[in-house]
CSV table of C-alpha atoms in Angstrom, one decimal:
chain,number,residue,atom,x,y,z
L,1,MET,CA,124.4,68.2,63.0
L,2,GLN,CA,123.9,71.5,61.3
L,3,SER,CA,120.8,70.6,59.7
L,4,LEU,CA,119.5,69.5,63.2
L,5,ARG,CA,120.6,72.9,64.6
L,6,ASP,CA,118.9,74.6,61.8
L,7,ALA,CA,115.5,72.7,62.5
L,8,ILE,CA,115.8,73.5,66.0
L,9,TYR,CA,116.2,77.1,65.3
L,10,GLY,CA,113.3,77.3,63.1
L,11,LEU,CA,111.1,75.6,65.8
L,12,ILE,CA,111.9,78.0,68.6
L,13,PRO,CA,109.4,80.9,68.9
L,14,LYS,CA,110.4,84.3,68.4
L,15,PRO,CA,108.9,87.6,69.4
L,16,ARG,CA,105.9,89.2,67.5
L,17,HIS,CA,103.4,91.6,68.3
L,18,SER,CA,99.8,90.7,67.5
L,19,ALA,CA,97.2,92.4,65.3
L,20,THR,CA,94.9,92.7,68.4
L,21,SER,CA,97.6,94.6,70.5
L,22,LEU,CA,98.3,97.2,67.9
L,23,GLY,CA,94.8,98.3,67.5
L,24,GLY,CA,93.7,101.8,68.3
L,25,ILE,CA,95.6,105.0,68.8
L,26,ARG,CA,97.2,105.2,72.4
L,27,ALA,CA,97.6,108.2,74.4
L,28,PRO,CA,101.0,109.5,75.2
L,29,ALA,CA,102.9,107.7,78.1
L,30,LYS,CA,103.0,109.4,81.4
L,31,ARG,CA,105.7,107.2,82.9
L,32,LEU,CA,108.1,104.4,81.9
L,33,LEU,CA,108.7,101.0,83.4
L,34,ILE,CA,111.7,99.0,82.4
L,35,LEU,CA,111.8,95.2,83.4
L,36,SER,CA,115.2,93.5,83.3
L,37,ARG,CA,117.9,91.7,85.0
L,38,TYR,CA,119.9,94.4,86.8
L,39,PRO,CA,122.4,95.4,86.3
L,40,ASN,CA,123.4,94.1,82.7
L,41,PRO,CA,125.0,95.4,79.7
L,42,SER,CA,121.8,95.5,77.6
L,43,VAL,CA,120.6,98.2,79.9
L,44,SER,CA,123.8,100.1,80.0
L,45,TYR,CA,124.5,99.9,76.3
L,46,TYR,CA,121.0,100.9,75.1
L,47,LEU,CA,118.6,102.2,77.7
L,48,ASP,CA,120.5,104.3,80.2
L,49,GLU,CA,121.4,107.3,78.0
L,50,ARG,CA,117.8,107.2,76.7
L,51,VAL,CA,116.3,107.2,80.2
L,52,ARG,CA,118.4,110.3,81.3
L,53,ALA,CA,117.1,112.1,78.4
L,54,LEU,CA,113.5,111.7,79.5
L,55,ALA,CA,114.0,114.6,82.0
L,56,ASP,CA,110.9,114.8,84.1
L,57,ILE,CA,109.3,111.6,83.2
L,58,PRO,CA,109.1,109.2,85.9
L,59,VAL,CA,110.9,106.0,85.2
L,60,ILE,CA,110.5,103.0,87.3
L,61,LEU,CA,113.2,100.1,87.2
L,62,LYS,CA,112.3,96.5,88.4
L,63,GLY,CA,114.3,93.4,88.5
L,64,LEU,CA,112.7,90.1,87.5
L,65,ASP,CA,111.9,89.1,91.1
L,66,ASP,CA,110.5,92.5,92.1
L,67,SER,CA,106.7,92.9,92.6
L,68,LEU,CA,104.8,95.6,90.4
L,69,ASP,CA,102.1,95.8,92.9
L,70,ASP,CA,103.2,99.3,93.8
L,71,VAL,CA,103.3,100.7,90.2
L,72,ASP,CA,100.7,102.8,88.8
L,73,CYS,CA,99.5,101.4,85.5
L,74,GLN,CA,97.6,104.3,84.1
L,75,GLY,CA,99.5,105.8,81.1
L,76,LEU,CA,102.6,103.6,81.8
L,77,PHE,CA,104.7,102.2,79.1
L,78,VAL,CA,106.5,99.2,79.8
L,79,VAL,CA,110.1,98.0,78.1
L,80,ILE,CA,110.8,94.3,78.5
L,81,CYS,CA,114.5,93.9,78.1
L,82,ARG,CA,115.1,90.3,77.0
L,83,TYR,CA,113.5,88.4,80.1
L,84,ILE,CA,110.3,88.2,82.0
L,85,LYS,CA,109.0,86.1,84.8
L,86,GLY,CA,105.4,84.6,85.1
L,87,PRO,CA,104.3,87.1,88.0
L,88,GLN,CA,105.2,90.2,86.0
L,89,LEU,CA,103.7,88.9,82.9
L,90,ARG,CA,100.3,88.1,84.8
L,91,TRP,CA,100.4,91.7,86.1
L,92,LEU,CA,100.8,93.0,82.5
L,93,GLU,CA,97.9,90.9,81.4
L,94,HIS,CA,95.5,92.1,83.9
L,95,ARG,CA,96.4,95.6,83.3
L,96,GLN,CA,96.8,95.9,79.5
L,97,LYS,CA,94.1,98.3,78.7
L,98,SER,CA,95.4,100.9,81.3
L,99,LEU,CA,98.8,100.8,79.7
L,100,ALA,CA,100.2,103.2,77.1
L,101,GLY,CA,102.1,100.2,75.5
L,102,ILE,CA,104.5,97.2,75.7
L,103,ALA,CA,107.8,97.0,74.0
L,104,TYR,CA,110.0,93.9,73.9
L,105,PHE,CA,113.6,94.8,73.5
L,106,ILE,CA,116.1,92.2,72.1
L,107,ASP,CA,119.9,92.5,71.5
L,108,ASP,CA,120.7,88.9,70.5
L,109,ASP,CA,119.5,86.3,68.1
L,110,ILE,CA,118.3,84.2,71.3
L,111,PRO,CA,117.1,81.2,69.2
L,112,ALA,CA,120.5,80.9,67.5
L,113,VAL,CA,122.3,80.9,70.7
L,114,ILE,CA,120.1,78.2,72.0
L,115,ALA,CA,120.4,76.2,68.8
L,116,GLY,CA,124.3,76.8,68.7
L,117,ASP,CA,126.9,74.8,70.4
L,118,GLU,CA,128.8,77.5,72.2
L,119,ALA,CA,126.6,78.7,75.2
L,120,SER,CA,126.6,76.5,78.3
L,121,TRP,CA,123.4,74.4,79.1
L,122,PRO,CA,122.6,76.4,82.3
L,123,TYR,CA,122.6,79.6,80.0
L,124,LYS,CA,120.5,78.2,77.6
L,125,PHE,CA,118.1,76.8,80.1
L,126,ARG,CA,117.8,80.5,81.4
L,127,LEU,CA,117.1,81.7,78.0
L,128,LEU,CA,114.3,79.0,77.6
L,129,ASN,CA,112.9,79.8,80.8
L,130,PHE,CA,112.8,83.6,80.7
L,131,ALA,CA,113.1,84.7,77.2
L,132,ILE,CA,111.4,81.9,75.1
L,133,ARG,CA,108.7,80.3,77.2
L,134,PRO,CA,106.8,83.7,78.0
L,135,LEU,CA,106.6,84.6,74.2
L,136,PRO,CA,103.3,82.8,73.4
L,137,ARG,CA,101.5,85.0,75.9
L,138,LEU,CA,103.8,88.0,75.8
L,139,ASN,CA,103.3,88.2,72.0
L,140,ARG,CA,99.5,88.8,72.3
L,141,ARG,CA,100.4,91.8,74.5
L,142,LEU,CA,103.2,93.5,72.5
L,143,THR,CA,102.5,97.0,70.9
L,144,HIS,CA,106.3,97.6,70.0
L,145,LEU,CA,109.2,95.2,69.0
L,146,TRP,CA,112.7,96.7,69.2
L,147,ALA,CA,116.0,95.3,67.9
L,148,SER,CA,119.5,96.2,68.3
L,149,THR,CA,120.6,95.8,64.6
L,150,GLU,CA,119.2,95.7,61.4
L,151,HIS,CA,120.2,92.1,60.8
L,152,LEU,CA,118.4,91.1,63.9
L,153,ALA,CA,115.2,92.9,62.9
L,154,ASP,CA,115.3,91.1,59.6
L,155,THR,CA,115.5,87.6,61.4
L,156,LEU,CA,112.2,88.8,63.4
L,157,ALA,CA,110.3,90.6,60.6
L,158,ASN,CA,107.4,89.0,58.9
L,159,SER,CA,104.4,90.2,56.9
L,160,GLY,CA,102.4,92.8,58.8
L,161,HIS,CA,105.0,93.0,61.8
L,162,LYS,CA,107.3,96.2,62.1
L,163,VAL,CA,110.6,95.7,63.8
L,164,ASP,CA,112.2,99.1,65.0
L,165,ILE,CA,115.9,99.6,65.6
L,166,LEU,CA,117.0,100.7,69.0
L,167,ALA,CA,120.6,101.1,68.2
L,168,PRO,CA,123.4,101.3,70.8
L,169,MET,CA,123.5,104.7,72.5
L,170,PRO,CA,126.6,104.8,74.7
L,171,SER,CA,127.4,107.4,77.2
L,172,ARG,CA,130.1,110.0,76.2
L,173,LEU,CA,133.4,108.7,77.2
L,174,ALA,CA,136.1,111.1,78.4
L,175,PRO,CA,139.5,110.2,76.9
L,176,ARG,CA,141.6,108.4,79.5
L,177,SER,CA,144.9,110.0,80.9
L,178,ALA,CA,147.4,110.0,78.2
L,179,GLU,CA,149.1,106.7,79.5
L,180,ILE,CA,150.5,105.7,76.2
L,181,GLU,CA,152.0,109.1,75.6
L,182,ASP,CA,153.8,109.0,78.9
L,183,GLU,CA,154.8,105.5,78.7
L,184,THR,CA,157.9,104.9,80.5
L,185,THR,CA,157.8,101.1,80.9
L,186,ALA,CA,158.2,98.4,78.0
L,187,SER,CA,155.4,96.4,79.5
L,188,LEU,CA,152.1,96.2,77.5
L,189,LYS,CA,148.8,94.8,78.6
L,190,MET,CA,146.9,93.0,75.8
L,191,VAL,CA,143.5,91.7,76.6
L,192,TYR,CA,140.5,89.5,75.3
L,193,HIS,CA,137.4,90.1,77.2
L,194,ALA,CA,134.5,87.8,76.1
L,195,THR,CA,132.0,85.4,77.6
L,196,GLY,CA,131.9,81.6,76.9
L,197,ILE,CA,129.3,82.1,74.2
L,198,HIS,CA,132.4,83.2,72.2
L,199,ARG,CA,134.0,79.9,72.5
L,200,ARG,CA,135.0,79.9,68.7
L,201,GLU,CA,136.9,83.2,69.1
L,202,HIS,CA,138.7,81.9,72.1
L,203,GLU,CA,139.9,79.0,70.3
L,204,PHE,CA,140.9,81.2,67.3
L,205,LEU,CA,142.9,83.3,69.4
L,206,MET,CA,144.7,80.8,71.4
L,207,PRO,CA,147.4,79.8,68.9
L,208,ILE,CA,147.7,83.4,67.9
L,209,VAL,CA,148.2,84.8,71.3
L,210,SER,CA,150.6,82.1,72.1
L,211,SER,CA,152.8,83.1,69.2
L,212,ALA,CA,152.5,86.7,69.8
L,213,MET,CA,153.5,86.2,73.5
L,214,ASP,CA,156.5,84.2,72.4
L,215,LYS,CA,157.5,87.0,70.0
L,216,HIS,CA,157.1,90.0,72.2
L,217,LYS,CA,158.3,89.3,75.8
L,218,ASN,CA,157.0,92.6,76.9
L,219,LEU,CA,153.3,91.6,76.4
L,220,HIS,CA,151.1,90.6,79.4
L,221,PHE,CA,147.9,88.7,78.5
L,222,GLU,CA,144.4,89.0,80.3
L,223,VAL,CA,141.5,86.9,79.4
L,224,PHE,CA,138.2,86.4,80.9
L,225,ALA,CA,137.4,82.6,80.8
L,226,ASP,CA,135.8,79.9,83.0
L,227,GLY,CA,135.6,76.1,83.0
L,228,SER,CA,136.9,74.2,79.9
L,229,ILE,CA,137.8,77.4,78.1
L,230,ALA,CA,140.0,78.6,81.0
L,231,ARG,CA,141.6,75.0,81.2
L,232,ARG,CA,142.4,75.3,77.4
L,233,TRP,CA,144.0,78.7,77.9
L,234,ARG,CA,146.3,77.2,80.8
L,235,ARG,CA,147.4,74.6,78.3
L,236,GLN,CA,148.7,76.9,75.9
L,237,ASP,CA,152.4,77.6,75.4
L,238,ILE,CA,152.3,80.8,77.3
L,239,ASP,CA,154.4,81.8,80.4
L,240,PRO,CA,152.0,81.6,83.4
L,241,GLY,CA,153.7,84.7,85.0
L,242,ARG,CA,152.7,86.7,81.9
L,243,MET,CA,149.1,85.6,81.4
L,244,THR,CA,146.0,86.1,83.8
L,245,ILE,CA,143.0,84.3,83.4
L,246,ARG,CA,140.1,85.9,85.3
L,247,PRO,CA,136.7,84.4,86.0
L,248,GLN,CA,133.8,86.2,84.4
L,249,LEU,CA,132.7,89.1,86.7
L,250,PRO,CA,129.2,90.4,87.2
L,251,TRP,CA,128.3,93.4,85.1
L,252,SER,CA,128.7,96.0,87.7
L,253,SER,CA,132.1,94.7,88.7
L,254,TYR,CA,133.2,94.3,85.2
L,255,LEU,CA,132.3,98.1,84.5
L,256,ALA,CA,134.2,98.9,87.5
L,257,ARG,CA,137.2,97.0,86.7
L,258,THR,CA,137.3,98.3,83.1
L,259,ALA,CA,137.2,101.8,84.2
L,260,ASP,CA,139.8,101.4,86.7
L,261,HIS,CA,142.3,99.2,84.9
L,262,GLY,CA,143.2,100.1,81.4
L,263,ALA,CA,144.8,98.1,78.7
L,264,ASP,CA,147.1,98.8,75.8
L,265,ILE,CA,145.9,96.3,73.2
L,266,ALA,CA,142.3,94.9,72.9
L,267,LEU,CA,141.5,91.9,70.7
L,268,ALA,CA,137.9,91.9,69.2
L,269,PRO,CA,137.5,89.0,66.8
L,270,LEU,CA,134.2,88.1,65.6
L,271,LEU,CA,133.7,85.0,63.3
L,272,ALA,CA,130.9,84.6,60.9
L,273,GLY,CA,127.8,82.7,62.1
L,274,ARG,CA,124.2,83.0,62.9
L,275,THR,CA,124.6,84.4,66.3
L,276,ASN,CA,127.5,86.7,65.7
L,277,ASP,CA,125.9,88.3,62.5
L,278,SER,CA,123.1,89.8,64.5
L,279,ARG,CA,125.3,91.3,67.0
L,280,ALA,CA,126.0,95.0,67.7
L,281,ASP,CA,129.4,96.7,67.8
L,282,THR,CA,129.0,97.4,71.6
L,283,LYS,CA,132.5,96.0,72.2
L,284,ARG,CA,133.8,99.3,71.1
L,285,ILE,CA,132.4,100.9,74.2
L,286,ASP,CA,134.3,98.3,76.5
L,287,ILE,CA,137.4,98.9,74.7
L,288,SER,CA,137.2,102.7,74.8
L,289,ARG,CA,136.4,102.5,78.6
L,290,MET,CA,139.8,100.7,79.0
L,291,GLY,CA,141.5,103.2,76.7
L,292,ALA,CA,142.9,100.3,74.6
L,293,ALA,CA,144.1,100.1,71.0
L,294,ALA,CA,141.9,97.6,69.2
L,295,ILE,CA,142.1,94.9,66.6
L,296,PHE,CA,138.7,94.3,65.1
L,297,SER,CA,137.7,91.5,62.8
L,298,ARG,CA,136.6,92.8,59.4
L,299,CYS,CA,132.9,92.3,59.3
L,300,ALA,CA,129.6,94.0,58.9
L,301,THR,CA,129.3,94.4,62.8
L,302,PHE,CA,132.4,96.4,63.3
L,303,THR,CA,132.1,98.1,59.9
L,304,ARG,CA,129.1,99.8,61.2
L,305,CYS,CA,130.8,102.7,63.1
L,306,ALA,CA,134.4,102.2,61.7
L,307,VAL,CA,136.6,105.4,61.3
L,308,ALA,CA,139.8,106.0,60.0
L,309,GLY,CA,142.7,104.8,62.2
L,310,GLU,CA,141.1,101.7,63.5
L,311,ILE,CA,142.5,98.2,62.6
L,312,HIS,CA,140.0,96.0,60.9
L,313,ILE,CA,141.5,92.7,59.5
L,314,GLY,CA,140.5,89.3,58.0
L,315,ASN,CA,140.3,86.3,60.2
L,316,THR,CA,143.3,84.6,59.4
L,317,PRO,CA,146.2,84.0,62.0
L,318,GLU,CA,148.7,85.7,59.8
L,319,GLU,CA,146.7,89.0,59.6
L,320,TRP,CA,146.2,88.7,63.5
L,321,LEU,CA,149.8,88.3,64.2
L,322,MET,CA,150.8,91.2,61.9
L,323,ALA,CA,148.3,93.5,63.6
L,324,ILE,CA,149.4,92.5,67.1
L,325,ASP,CA,153.0,93.2,65.7
L,326,GLN,CA,152.1,96.7,64.6
L,327,LEU,CA,150.6,97.6,68.0
L,328,ALA,CA,153.3,95.8,70.3
L,329,GLU,CA,156.1,97.6,68.3
L,330,GLY,CA,154.5,101.0,67.4
L,331,ARG,CA,153.6,103.5,70.1
L,332,ASP,CA,152.2,105.9,67.5
L,333,ARG,CA,150.1,103.2,65.9
L,334,ARG,CA,148.6,102.3,69.3
L,335,ILE,CA,147.6,106.0,70.0
L,336,ALA,CA,146.2,106.3,66.6
L,337,ALA,CA,144.1,103.3,67.1
L,338,ARG,CA,142.9,104.0,70.6
L,339,ASP,CA,141.9,107.6,69.7
L,340,ALA,CA,140.0,106.2,66.6
L,341,THR,CA,138.0,103.9,68.6
L,342,LEU,CA,137.2,106.6,70.9
L,343,GLN,CA,135.9,108.7,67.7
L,344,SER,CA,133.8,105.8,66.7
L,345,ILE,CA,131.9,106.0,70.1
L,346,GLU,CA,130.9,109.5,69.0
L,347,LYS,CA,130.0,108.3,65.5
L,348,MET,CA,127.8,105.4,67.4
L,349,ARG,CA,126.0,108.3,69.2
L,350,GLN,CA,125.3,110.2,66.1
L,351,ASN,CA,123.9,107.1,64.3
L,352,ALA,CA,121.4,106.5,67.0
L,353,THR,CA,118.6,108.6,68.4
L,354,LEU,CA,117.4,109.2,72.1
L,355,ALA,CA,113.9,108.2,71.2
L,356,PHE,CA,112.2,105.1,72.2
L,357,PRO,CA,110.8,104.2,68.8
L,358,GLY,CA,107.2,104.8,68.2
L,359,VAL,CA,106.7,106.0,71.9
L,360,ARG,CA,105.0,109.4,72.7
L,361,PHE,CA,105.6,110.9,76.3
L,362,VAL,CA,103.6,113.5,77.9
L,363,GLY,CA,105.5,116.8,77.2
L,364,LEU,CA,108.1,115.2,74.9
L,365,ASP,CA,106.2,114.4,71.7
L,366,ASP,CA,109.2,115.8,69.9
L,367,MET,CA,111.3,112.7,70.9
L,368,ALA,CA,108.7,110.2,69.2
């Protein structure tokens, strides 16, 4: 079965910019157009802060179903965030000579998601329809290709094609109120927030969480899950009164919820695999927004911005149970882990740049 998946992975088109689209020196961009599904985490993690740094440069945000007929194409630089639909692609094709450039930004190994066995078929169909099907036409127009991580860039790179890194650039997060320091109740909230694409991580955590909940009667567990994954969580030997299974939320609702409802302990496992190996460490941002103490898998993804005081462990049940014990029983350890991950967000900012790689804007050439 794996050999079949590998073959499918190799057959799926990948983004490439063509030699013809790279020719010539382009004038600085006068304005920026971002095409994306709104709202979504890719825009929040990677684009919002960079857009804010553009000062007086006009920025236009368009959803996938929005018309572009009212957009001035002269000197316009276009960023396509993961997806594009036919009408917008045709608009770009007809106006390419007037544009300052077209960049495609990708933060997932989408062929790996499609060839893998974790994503749902409706999600795979959406990826095929809006991320893969346009590529043969889109690749002929691309002047820039941006990936979220070095590993993902390596999967896209080939002879003569440069892939730039557009690393996560989170907003500065203010420390949450000192809820841990002032804790007067023994109750602790432990969370695992992930989509159905992380089925293996859900399955890995189920017996671990069940054992931890049995040992630590003061824990309440919250997990986001739908469908068969939610049903499997309900079948675990966990007191239903101490476990909350929430359906997946739209991105804007998730942002609001994690900002308003904190957590004490956040679980962030990441198992080895083609899809996970290309991921960035943006889960840190969500965890810091909640003010939680995190447990991370020891892997290249989370090593990237690791700081002293964080908890990074191997993917064995024994190590995860021991780490949960430390946080459930140690208030000072929770404070240290929480504060360390907040520091790692600042490290993430320092490791990135506000620039859009390879793009010059009128009056902002120093950002190029």
